[in-house]
Coordinates of C-alpha atoms and ligand atoms in Angstrom, one line a residue:
M533 CA 26.3 -8.4 41.5
V534 CA 25.8 -5.8 39.1
P535 CA 22.3 -5.5 37.5
G536 CA 24.0 -5.6 34.2
N537 CA 22.6 -6.4 31.0
K538 CA 20.7 -9.9 31.1
R539 CA 22.3 -11.1 27.7
V540 CA 25.7 -10.6 29.3
T541 CA 24.8 -12.0 32.8
D542 CA 23.4 -14.9 31.3
L543 CA 26.4 -16.5 29.3
N544 CA 27.9 -19.0 31.1
R545 CA 31.0 -20.9 29.7
R546 CA 29.4 -23.7 27.9
Q547 CA 27.3 -21.1 26.1
L548 CA 30.5 -18.7 25.2
I549 CA 32.5 -21.6 23.8
G550 CA 29.5 -23.7 22.3
G551 CA 27.8 -20.4 21.2
S552 CA 31.1 -19.0 19.7
A553 CA 31.7 -22.3 18.2
T554 CA 28.8 -22.3 16.1
L555 CA 28.6 -18.6 15.0
A556 CA 29.7 -17.4 11.6
T557 CA 32.1 -14.6 11.9
G558 CA 30.1 -12.0 10.1
F559 CA 27.5 -12.1 12.6
V560 CA 29.9 -12.0 15.6
A561 CA 31.5 -8.5 14.0
S562 CA 28.3 -7.1 14.2
R563 CA 27.2 -8.5 17.7
Y564 CA 30.0 -6.7 18.8
F565 CA 29.5 -3.6 16.8
A566 CA 26.3 -3.7 18.1
R567 CA 27.8 -3.9 21.7
A568 CA 30.6 -1.3 21.0
A569 CA 26.9 0.9 20.2
D570 CA 25.8 0.8 23.8
G571 CA 29.0 1.1 25.3
Y572 CA 30.2 -2.8 26.1
P573 CA 33.6 -2.7 27.2
F574 CA 34.6 -6.2 27.1
T575 CA 34.8 -6.6 23.4
L576 CA 38.1 -8.3 23.7
G577 CA 36.7 -10.8 25.9
V578 CA 38.7 -12.7 28.9
A579 CA 41.8 -14.7 28.9
S580 CA 44.1 -16.1 32.0
G581 CA 47.5 -17.3 31.8
E582 CA 51.0 -18.5 33.5
P583 CA 49.3 -20.7 35.8
T584 CA 51.1 -21.8 39.1
H585 CA 49.9 -24.1 42.1
D586 CA 48.0 -21.5 43.9
G587 CA 47.9 -18.7 41.4
L588 CA 47.0 -17.7 37.8
V589 CA 46.9 -14.1 35.9
L590 CA 43.5 -12.9 34.8
W591 CA 43.0 -10.5 31.8
T592 CA 41.2 -8.3 30.1
R593 CA 41.1 -4.9 28.6
L594 CA 38.2 -2.1 28.5
A595 CA 37.5 -1.5 24.7
P596 CA 34.2 0.0 24.3
T597 CA 35.2 1.0 20.8
P598 CA 38.0 -1.7 20.2
L599 CA 39.2 0.0 17.1
A600 CA 39.4 3.6 17.9
L601 CA 42.1 5.3 15.7
D602 CA 43.7 6.8 18.7
G603 CA 44.3 3.4 20.4
S604 CA 42.4 4.1 23.2
G605 CA 39.4 1.5 22.8
G606 CA 36.8 4.5 23.0
M607 CA 38.2 4.5 26.9
S608 CA 39.9 7.9 28.6
K609 CA 39.0 8.2 32.3
P610 CA 40.1 5.7 35.2
V611 CA 37.8 3.2 35.9
S612 CA 37.6 0.3 38.8
V613 CA 37.0 -3.5 37.7
T614 CA 35.9 -5.9 40.0
W615 CA 37.1 -9.5 39.3
D616 CA 35.6 -12.4 40.8
V617 CA 36.9 -16.1 40.9
A618 CA 34.6 -19.0 41.5
T619 CA 34.7 -22.7 41.9
D620 CA 31.7 -23.3 39.0
D621 CA 31.0 -22.4 35.7
A622 CA 28.1 -20.2 37.2
M623 CA 30.2 -18.2 39.5
R624 CA 27.7 -18.9 42.5
N625 CA 30.6 -20.0 44.8
V626 CA 32.8 -17.3 44.5
V627 CA 35.9 -17.6 46.7
R628 CA 38.5 -14.7 45.6
T629 CA 37.4 -11.0 44.4
G630 CA 38.9 -7.7 44.2
I631 CA 39.1 -4.7 42.2
A632 CA 41.7 -3.7 39.8
E633 CA 42.1 -0.2 38.3
A634 CA 42.2 0.2 34.9
D635 CA 43.6 3.6 33.4
R636 CA 45.5 4.8 29.8
R637 CA 48.6 4.0 31.0
F638 CA 48.2 0.5 29.9
A639 CA 45.1 1.1 27.6
H640 CA 42.4 -0.2 30.3
S641 CA 44.2 -3.3 30.5
V642 CA 43.8 -5.4 34.1
H643 CA 46.4 -8.0 34.6
M644 CA 45.4 -9.2 38.5
E645 CA 47.9 -11.9 39.5
V646 CA 45.3 -13.8 42.1
D647 CA 47.0 -15.9 44.4
G648 CA 45.5 -18.3 47.3
L649 CA 43.9 -20.8 44.7
E650 CA 44.0 -24.6 45.5
P651 CA 46.3 -26.9 43.2
G652 CA 45.0 -28.6 39.9
R653 CA 41.4 -27.4 39.6
P654 CA 39.2 -25.9 37.3
Y655 CA 38.4 -22.1 38.4
W656 CA 36.1 -19.9 36.6
Y657 CA 36.2 -15.9 36.5
R658 CA 34.2 -12.8 35.3
F659 CA 35.2 -8.9 35.3
T660 CA 32.4 -6.5 36.4
A661 CA 33.0 -2.2 35.3
L662 CA 31.1 0.2 34.0
G663 CA 28.1 -1.5 34.9
Q664 CA 28.4 -4.7 32.7
Q665 CA 29.7 -8.1 33.0
S666 CA 32.4 -9.8 31.0
P667 CA 32.3 -13.6 29.9
I668 CA 32.9 -15.9 32.1
G669 CA 36.6 -17.5 31.4
R670 CA 37.7 -21.3 32.7
S671 CA 41.1 -21.6 34.1
K672 CA 43.0 -24.0 35.8
T673 CA 45.9 -24.1 38.4
A674 CA 48.9 -26.4 38.2
P675 CA 49.2 -29.0 40.5
A676 CA 51.3 -28.9 43.7
P677 CA 55.0 -29.3 42.9
S678 CA 55.0 -32.5 44.8
A679 CA 51.7 -33.9 43.2
G680 CA 52.8 -36.8 42.2
P681 CA 53.0 -37.1 37.8
Q682 CA 49.6 -37.0 36.5
Q683 CA 47.8 -36.5 33.1
M684 CA 47.7 -33.4 31.3
R685 CA 46.5 -32.3 28.2
F686 CA 47.9 -29.1 26.1
A687 CA 48.1 -27.9 23.0
F688 CA 50.6 -25.0 21.0
A689 CA 50.0 -22.7 18.7
S690 CA 51.9 -20.1 16.0
C691 CA 51.4 -17.9 13.3
S692 CA 47.9 -16.8 12.9
N693 CA 47.5 -14.1 10.4
W694 CA 44.1 -12.7 10.5
E695 CA 44.4 -11.8 6.8
A696 CA 45.1 -15.3 5.5
G697 CA 42.3 -16.9 6.8
Y698 CA 39.7 -17.8 9.8
F699 CA 40.9 -18.9 13.3
S700 CA 39.0 -22.4 12.8
A701 CA 42.3 -24.0 14.5
Y702 CA 41.8 -21.7 17.6
R703 CA 38.3 -22.9 17.8
H704 CA 39.3 -26.4 18.1
I705 CA 41.9 -26.3 20.3
A706 CA 39.7 -24.6 22.8
E707 CA 36.9 -28.0 22.1
E708 CA 39.4 -29.8 22.9
N709 CA 39.4 -28.8 26.5
P710 CA 43.0 -28.2 27.5
D711 CA 44.7 -27.7 30.4
L712 CA 46.7 -25.1 29.0
V713 CA 47.6 -23.6 25.3
I714 CA 50.9 -22.5 24.7
F715 CA 51.0 -19.6 22.1
L716 CA 55.0 -19.5 19.9
G717 CA 54.8 -16.8 18.3
D718 CA 53.5 -14.3 15.5
Y719 CA 50.2 -14.2 17.6
I720 CA 49.5 -11.1 15.2
Y721 CA 51.1 -9.9 11.9
E722 CA 52.0 -6.6 12.3
S723 CA 52.0 -6.0 8.5
T724 CA 49.4 -5.9 6.2
Y725 CA 49.0 -7.5 2.4
P726 CA 49.2 -4.3 -0.3
D727 CA 46.5 -4.4 -2.6
S728 CA 48.9 -5.9 -5.0
Q729 CA 48.5 -9.0 -3.3
A730 CA 44.5 -8.8 -3.1
D731 CA 44.1 -12.5 -3.9
R732 CA 46.0 -13.5 -0.3
I733 CA 43.4 -11.8 1.4
V734 CA 40.5 -13.8 3.1
R735 CA 39.6 -10.8 5.6
K736 CA 41.2 -7.6 6.1
H737 CA 43.2 -5.8 8.7
D738 CA 41.7 -2.9 9.7
G739 CA 45.0 -0.6 8.9
P740 CA 47.9 -0.5 7.5
T741 CA 51.1 -1.9 8.9
A742 CA 51.4 -1.1 12.4
S743 CA 54.2 0.5 13.5
D744 CA 53.7 3.0 16.7
L745 CA 51.4 2.6 20.1
A746 CA 48.1 3.4 18.4
S747 CA 48.3 0.5 15.2
Y748 CA 50.1 -2.4 17.7
R749 CA 47.1 -1.8 19.8
N750 CA 44.8 -1.9 17.7
R751 CA 46.0 -4.4 15.7
Y752 CA 46.0 -7.1 19.0
A753 CA 42.4 -5.5 19.3
L754 CA 41.3 -6.9 16.4
Y755 CA 42.5 -10.3 16.5
R756 CA 41.2 -10.5 20.0
T757 CA 37.5 -9.3 18.3
D758 CA 37.7 -12.9 16.8
A759 CA 34.9 -14.9 18.2
D760 CA 37.4 -18.4 18.1
L761 CA 40.2 -16.8 19.6
Q762 CA 38.0 -15.1 22.3
A763 CA 36.5 -19.1 22.9
L764 CA 40.0 -20.2 23.4
H765 CA 41.4 -18.0 26.0
A766 CA 38.3 -18.3 27.9
A767 CA 38.8 -22.0 27.6
A768 CA 42.1 -22.9 29.4
P769 CA 45.2 -20.7 30.6
C770 CA 47.8 -20.1 28.6
L771 CA 51.8 -19.4 28.4
M772 CA 53.0 -16.8 26.0
T773 CA 56.0 -16.2 24.2
W774 CA 56.6 -14.1 20.6
D775 CA 58.3 -14.1 17.7
D776 CA 59.1 -11.5 15.3
H777 CA 56.0 -10.3 13.8
E778 CA 54.7 -8.9 17.1
V779 CA 57.0 -6.3 16.0
E780 CA 58.3 -6.2 12.6
N781 CA 59.6 -9.7 10.4
D782 CA 62.9 -10.8 11.0
Y783 CA 63.9 -8.1 13.3
A784 CA 66.8 -9.0 15.8
N785 CA 67.4 -7.4 19.2
A786 CA 67.9 -3.8 18.4
W787 CA 67.9 -4.5 14.4
S788 CA 65.2 -4.3 11.8
E789 CA 65.0 -6.0 8.8
R790 CA 66.1 -3.1 7.3
M791 CA 69.7 -2.3 7.2
E792 CA 68.8 1.6 7.2
T793 CA 67.0 1.6 9.9
D794 CA 68.7 3.0 12.8
S795 CA 68.8 1.1 16.1
Q796 CA 67.2 3.9 18.2
D797 CA 64.5 4.3 15.8
F798 CA 64.1 0.5 16.2
L799 CA 64.0 0.4 19.7
R800 CA 61.2 2.8 19.5
R801 CA 59.1 1.0 17.5
R802 CA 60.1 -2.1 19.6
A803 CA 58.9 -0.4 22.7
A804 CA 55.6 0.2 21.2
A805 CA 55.1 -2.8 20.5
Y806 CA 56.1 -4.6 23.2
Q807 CA 54.0 -2.3 25.5
A808 CA 50.9 -3.5 23.2
Y809 CA 51.9 -7.1 23.7
Y810 CA 51.7 -6.5 27.4
E811 CA 48.6 -5.0 27.7
H812 CA 46.9 -7.5 25.6
M813 CA 48.6 -10.8 27.4
P814 CA 47.9 -12.4 30.5
L815 CA 51.3 -11.6 31.7
G816 CA 52.0 -11.4 35.8
E817 CA 53.8 -8.2 37.0
R818 CA 57.5 -9.3 35.5
A819 CA 56.7 -8.4 32.4
I820 CA 55.3 -4.8 32.7
P821 CA 57.5 -3.5 30.0
H822 CA 60.0 -1.1 30.6
G823 CA 61.5 1.2 28.0
S824 CA 62.1 -1.2 24.8
T825 CA 62.4 -4.0 27.2
L826 CA 59.8 -6.6 28.5
R827 CA 60.9 -10.0 30.6
L828 CA 58.6 -12.7 28.4
Y829 CA 60.9 -15.7 29.1
E830 CA 59.9 -17.9 32.4
R831 CA 59.8 -21.3 33.7
F832 CA 56.4 -23.1 34.7
R833 CA 56.1 -26.0 37.0
F834 CA 53.3 -28.6 36.9
G835 CA 53.8 -30.7 39.9
E836 CA 56.0 -33.5 39.2
L837 CA 55.0 -34.4 35.7
V838 CA 56.4 -31.5 33.7
T839 CA 58.7 -28.0 33.5
F840 CA 57.9 -25.9 30.9
S841 CA 60.8 -23.2 29.9
V842 CA 59.3 -20.6 28.2
L843 CA 61.9 -18.7 25.6
D844 CA 62.4 -15.3 24.2
G845 CA 64.5 -15.8 20.9
R846 CA 64.5 -12.5 19.6
Q847 CA 64.6 -9.3 22.2
Y848 CA 68.3 -10.6 22.9
R849 CA 69.8 -11.9 19.8
S850 CA 72.7 -11.0 17.7
K851 CA 71.9 -9.7 14.3
Q852 CA 71.7 -12.2 11.0
P853 CA 75.0 -13.1 9.7
C854 CA 76.4 -12.6 6.0
E855 CA 73.4 -9.9 5.5
V856 CA 72.5 -9.3 1.8
P857 CA 72.2 -5.0 1.5
P858 CA 69.6 -3.4 2.1
L859 CA 68.0 -6.3 4.2
R860 CA 69.7 -8.2 7.0
R861 CA 66.7 -10.5 7.1
G862 CA 66.6 -14.5 6.9
H863 CA 67.8 -15.8 3.7
V864 CA 69.6 -18.8 2.9
A865 CA 73.1 -17.9 3.6
P866 CA 76.3 -20.3 1.6
D867 CA 78.3 -22.2 3.8
S868 CA 81.0 -19.7 2.8
C869 CA 79.4 -17.2 5.6
V870 CA 81.9 -17.5 8.4
E871 CA 80.0 -15.4 10.5
R872 CA 77.1 -17.6 11.1
A873 CA 79.4 -19.8 13.0
D874 CA 81.1 -17.1 15.1
R875 CA 81.2 -18.9 18.6
N876 CA 80.4 -15.1 20.2
R877 CA 77.1 -15.3 18.6
T878 CA 73.9 -15.5 20.4
L879 CA 70.4 -16.4 20.2
L880 CA 68.8 -15.9 23.7
G881 CA 71.4 -13.8 25.0
A882 CA 74.3 -14.8 28.0
E883 CA 71.6 -14.0 31.0
Q884 CA 69.2 -16.1 29.2
E885 CA 70.9 -18.7 28.5
D886 CA 72.6 -19.1 31.7
W887 CA 69.1 -18.8 33.1
L888 CA 67.8 -21.8 31.0
F889 CA 71.3 -23.8 31.6
D890 CA 70.4 -23.8 35.7
G891 CA 67.2 -25.0 34.8
F892 CA 68.3 -27.7 32.9
K893 CA 70.7 -28.2 36.0
Q894 CA 68.2 -27.9 38.5
S895 CA 64.8 -29.9 37.3
S896 CA 63.1 -32.7 38.5
T897 CA 60.3 -33.2 36.4
S898 CA 59.7 -36.5 34.6
W899 CA 59.3 -34.3 31.4
N900 CA 60.9 -30.7 30.4
I901 CA 59.5 -29.0 27.5
I902 CA 61.6 -25.9 26.1
A903 CA 58.6 -24.1 24.1
Q904 CA 60.3 -21.6 21.7
E905 CA 59.8 -19.6 18.5
Q906 CA 62.0 -21.4 15.6
L907 CA 62.9 -24.9 14.3
V908 CA 65.9 -26.0 16.2
A909 CA 67.3 -29.0 13.8
Q910 CA 69.9 -28.0 11.3
L911 CA 68.2 -27.6 8.0
R912 CA 70.9 -28.1 5.4
Q913 CA 69.4 -26.7 2.0
K914 CA 70.4 -24.7 -1.1
D915 CA 70.7 -20.9 -1.8
R916 CA 69.8 -19.3 -5.0
E917 CA 72.4 -20.5 -6.8
G918 CA 72.5 -23.7 -5.6
E919 CA 75.3 -24.0 -2.8
S920 CA 74.8 -25.9 0.2
G921 CA 73.6 -23.2 2.8
H922 CA 71.7 -22.6 5.9
W923 CA 68.8 -19.7 6.9
T924 CA 69.9 -17.1 8.9
D925 CA 66.7 -16.3 10.9
G926 CA 66.5 -19.5 13.2
W927 CA 68.9 -21.5 14.5
D928 CA 70.5 -21.9 12.2
G929 CA 71.7 -19.0 11.9
Y930 CA 73.1 -19.0 15.4
P931 CA 74.8 -22.7 15.1
A932 CA 77.2 -22.2 17.8
A933 CA 74.6 -20.8 20.5
R934 CA 72.8 -24.3 19.7
Q935 CA 75.4 -26.4 20.3
R936 CA 76.3 -24.6 23.7
M937 CA 72.4 -25.6 24.1
L938 CA 72.4 -29.1 23.3
D939 CA 75.1 -29.6 24.8
T940 CA 74.4 -28.6 28.0
I941 CA 71.0 -30.5 28.1
S942 CA 73.6 -34.2 27.0
A943 CA 76.0 -32.7 30.4
C944 CA 72.9 -31.6 33.0
Q945 CA 70.8 -34.9 31.7
P946 CA 67.5 -33.0 32.3
V947 CA 65.0 -35.9 32.1
N948 CA 63.1 -36.1 28.7
P949 CA 63.6 -32.9 26.9
V950 CA 61.3 -31.8 24.1
F951 CA 61.6 -28.9 22.1
F952 CA 58.3 -27.5 20.9
G953 CA 58.4 -24.8 18.0
G954 CA 56.7 -22.8 15.3
D955 CA 57.6 -19.7 12.9
I956 CA 58.1 -22.0 9.8
H957 CA 54.5 -22.6 9.1
S958 CA 54.8 -26.3 8.9
F959 CA 55.1 -29.4 10.7
W960 CA 58.2 -30.8 11.6
V961 CA 59.0 -33.6 13.8
T962 CA 63.0 -34.1 14.6
D963 CA 65.5 -36.0 16.2
L964 CA 68.1 -33.1 17.8
K965 CA 71.3 -34.7 17.7
S966 CA 74.6 -33.8 19.4
D967 CA 76.3 -33.8 16.3
F968 CA 74.3 -33.0 13.3
G969 CA 77.0 -33.8 10.8
N970 CA 77.0 -37.4 12.1
P971 CA 73.9 -38.7 11.7
S972 CA 74.7 -42.0 14.1
S973 CA 75.8 -39.8 17.0
L974 CA 73.4 -39.4 19.7
S975 CA 70.1 -37.5 20.0
V976 CA 70.0 -35.5 22.7
A977 CA 66.3 -34.3 22.6
T978 CA 63.1 -34.8 20.7
E979 CA 61.5 -32.1 18.6
F980 CA 57.8 -30.7 17.4
V981 CA 57.5 -27.8 15.2
G982 CA 53.8 -26.9 14.9
T983 CA 52.4 -25.7 11.5
S984 CA 50.5 -22.4 10.9
I985 CA 47.3 -21.4 12.1
T986 CA 46.4 -19.8 9.0
S987 CA 49.8 -18.3 7.8
D988 CA 51.3 -19.0 4.1
P989 CA 53.5 -22.5 3.9
P990 CA 57.0 -22.6 2.8
P991 CA 57.5 -24.6 -0.8
Y992 CA 56.9 -28.4 0.1
E993 CA 58.4 -29.8 -2.7
L994 CA 61.5 -27.5 -2.2
I995 CA 61.8 -28.6 1.2
M996 CA 61.4 -32.3 0.3
G997 CA 64.2 -31.8 -1.9
V998 CA 66.5 -31.2 0.7
L999 CA 65.4 -33.8 3.1
P1000 CA 67.8 -36.6 2.2
E1001 CA 70.4 -34.8 3.2
N1002 CA 68.6 -34.0 6.6
P1003 CA 68.2 -37.6 8.0
H1004 CA 67.7 -36.4 11.6
V1005 CA 64.2 -35.1 10.1
Q1006 CA 61.7 -37.7 11.1
Y1007 CA 58.7 -36.2 9.3
F1008 CA 57.7 -32.8 7.3
E1009 CA 54.2 -31.6 6.0
S1010 CA 53.8 -27.6 5.0
R1011 CA 50.5 -28.1 3.1
Q1012 CA 47.8 -28.0 6.2
R1013 CA 47.2 -25.8 8.9
G1014 CA 46.8 -26.3 12.3
Y1015 CA 48.3 -26.9 15.5
V1016 CA 50.0 -29.8 17.8
S1017 CA 47.7 -31.6 20.6
V1018 CA 49.7 -33.3 23.3
D1019 CA 48.9 -35.8 25.7
L1020 CA 51.2 -36.4 28.8
F1021 CA 52.1 -38.9 31.2
R1022 CA 54.7 -39.8 33.2
E1023 CA 55.7 -42.7 31.3
R1024 CA 54.8 -41.2 27.6
M1025 CA 54.0 -37.9 25.8
E1026 CA 51.2 -38.7 23.0
T1027 CA 51.3 -35.9 20.4
R1028 CA 48.9 -35.4 17.6
L1029 CA 49.4 -33.0 14.6
Q1030 CA 46.0 -31.6 13.9
V1031 CA 44.5 -29.9 10.7
I1032 CA 42.0 -27.8 9.7
S1033 CA 40.1 -28.8 6.4
D1034 CA 40.2 -24.8 5.0
R1035 CA 41.2 -21.5 6.4
R1036 CA 39.2 -20.2 4.0
D1037 CA 36.0 -21.4 5.5
P1038 CA 35.2 -19.7 9.1
K1039 CA 33.6 -23.1 9.9
A1040 CA 36.7 -25.2 9.0
T1041 CA 36.2 -29.1 10.5
V1042 CA 39.4 -30.5 12.3
S1043 CA 40.9 -33.9 11.8
T1044 CA 44.4 -35.5 12.8
L1045 CA 47.2 -35.7 10.3
R1046 CA 49.6 -37.9 12.2
R1047 CA 50.6 -39.4 15.6
F1048 CA 53.8 -39.7 17.6
V1049 CA 54.7 -41.0 20.9
V1050 CA 58.2 -40.3 22.7
E1051 CA 58.4 -43.2 25.3
S1052 CA 60.0 -41.8 28.5
G1053 CA 64.2 -42.2 28.4
K1054 CA 64.6 -42.7 24.8
A1055 CA 65.0 -39.0 23.1
G1056 CA 62.9 -39.3 19.2
A1057 CA 59.3 -39.1 18.4
I1058 CA 57.9 -42.7 17.3
P1059 CA 54.8 -42.6 14.4
A1060 CA 52.0 -44.3 16.7
Ligands
FE996 FE1 54.4 -16.7 11.3
CA997 CA1 58.4 -15.9 12.7

């Protein structure tokens, strides 16, 4: 073992998680800046992700000066990083070890794909570099593909705007000790509130709106200095997808929300944002960015219990329909917008759509969860003139693509399809209908959308007012921040809509707002 700094080597997982859970954020910030002064490189913590039955991706990034203006984290030369995986939380029984190289190409990040592990069990891991040791993270492999259905606990989260509040919701997910956590996008916000909106700011971003590699890197680095988010990543492996704010509000593929922005210029910005995303997430080799592209969507199987199809709804989509110059971004387009219903329009892109539909055909697990960014259900609402219309930036802007997906589910009958989503900063429980225009048509899948970790909600009264026209919506609540916890069994899915007491309070408490059950073989959630 490296004779590292004792404060760090003595940290075990219990101390890491329990400790950070009770620390005020101000203290944590001063602690990491104090460490930065002595060159401590693990200021951004550790993470693991993409669990398979025999492997995991382990992540860290060396950043002794995490917010160095040039985005380097204060690093320049290549560094060898030792990683260890153990079967115990004190790292005594190390079963896998190796050395990874970290260099400037990917901001001294490490993405270690570890294999040869045993299925369905916890592991602990740690990195050593520059004479220092990282905190110890806990992870867990998936059960063997043929393992009979077991119980599994996981949570999903979205929309954590640093400026809008503290990440207490993340801390409370960690304390639930889940087998897995799924991030559904808006993990960072690229934009910074202007001074004119100072009343909305609980804690400031370190810089203006991110637009190049250095500023995206530093936005991720800032978020990762958060003790609650570090505690969550150190507590459980994750699956990741993104939404718009990892790049720019309401972008679509090569198109900025600003219509005057040239697509080639926008793709350069997207390349920087995607690279910074890869650098900060525990993603496997498939996700190494190439130019402005990054293969994020992927499928993960947990024994015979569940398959997760994690989608990318931003990179390949058609641009939003019926734009209102100078902005293309989401708005309620009236039903007179013909472009919206164009059959050639796509949300996932042809390749990803084929991949998803093949997955529906081949799936043999008891549950099929589609983890993606946005509300899938139709939401008939009113535009500014009071005309009936639909929001253009979500699945409602791509109704033909949604219909293809739901028709394929009807045809292929994957067992127990359930959609998880985020983006809309509110809880939704819906029945996904074979024909949204006909309330008595078949429900083909169940949907849960989680509220934001901190981000501002949509207007409650306004949405309540349109719910009578959307009878497939079983539940809606926008006034609270939090996440969704899931206990999954072969015969049923139990969900808890979890809410924090106050996003402005770094010590916010958690409680359960509502519980729902989905019974195997029957689409649609039932209040529990
Ligand atoms: Fe958001
Ligand atoms: Ca979003």
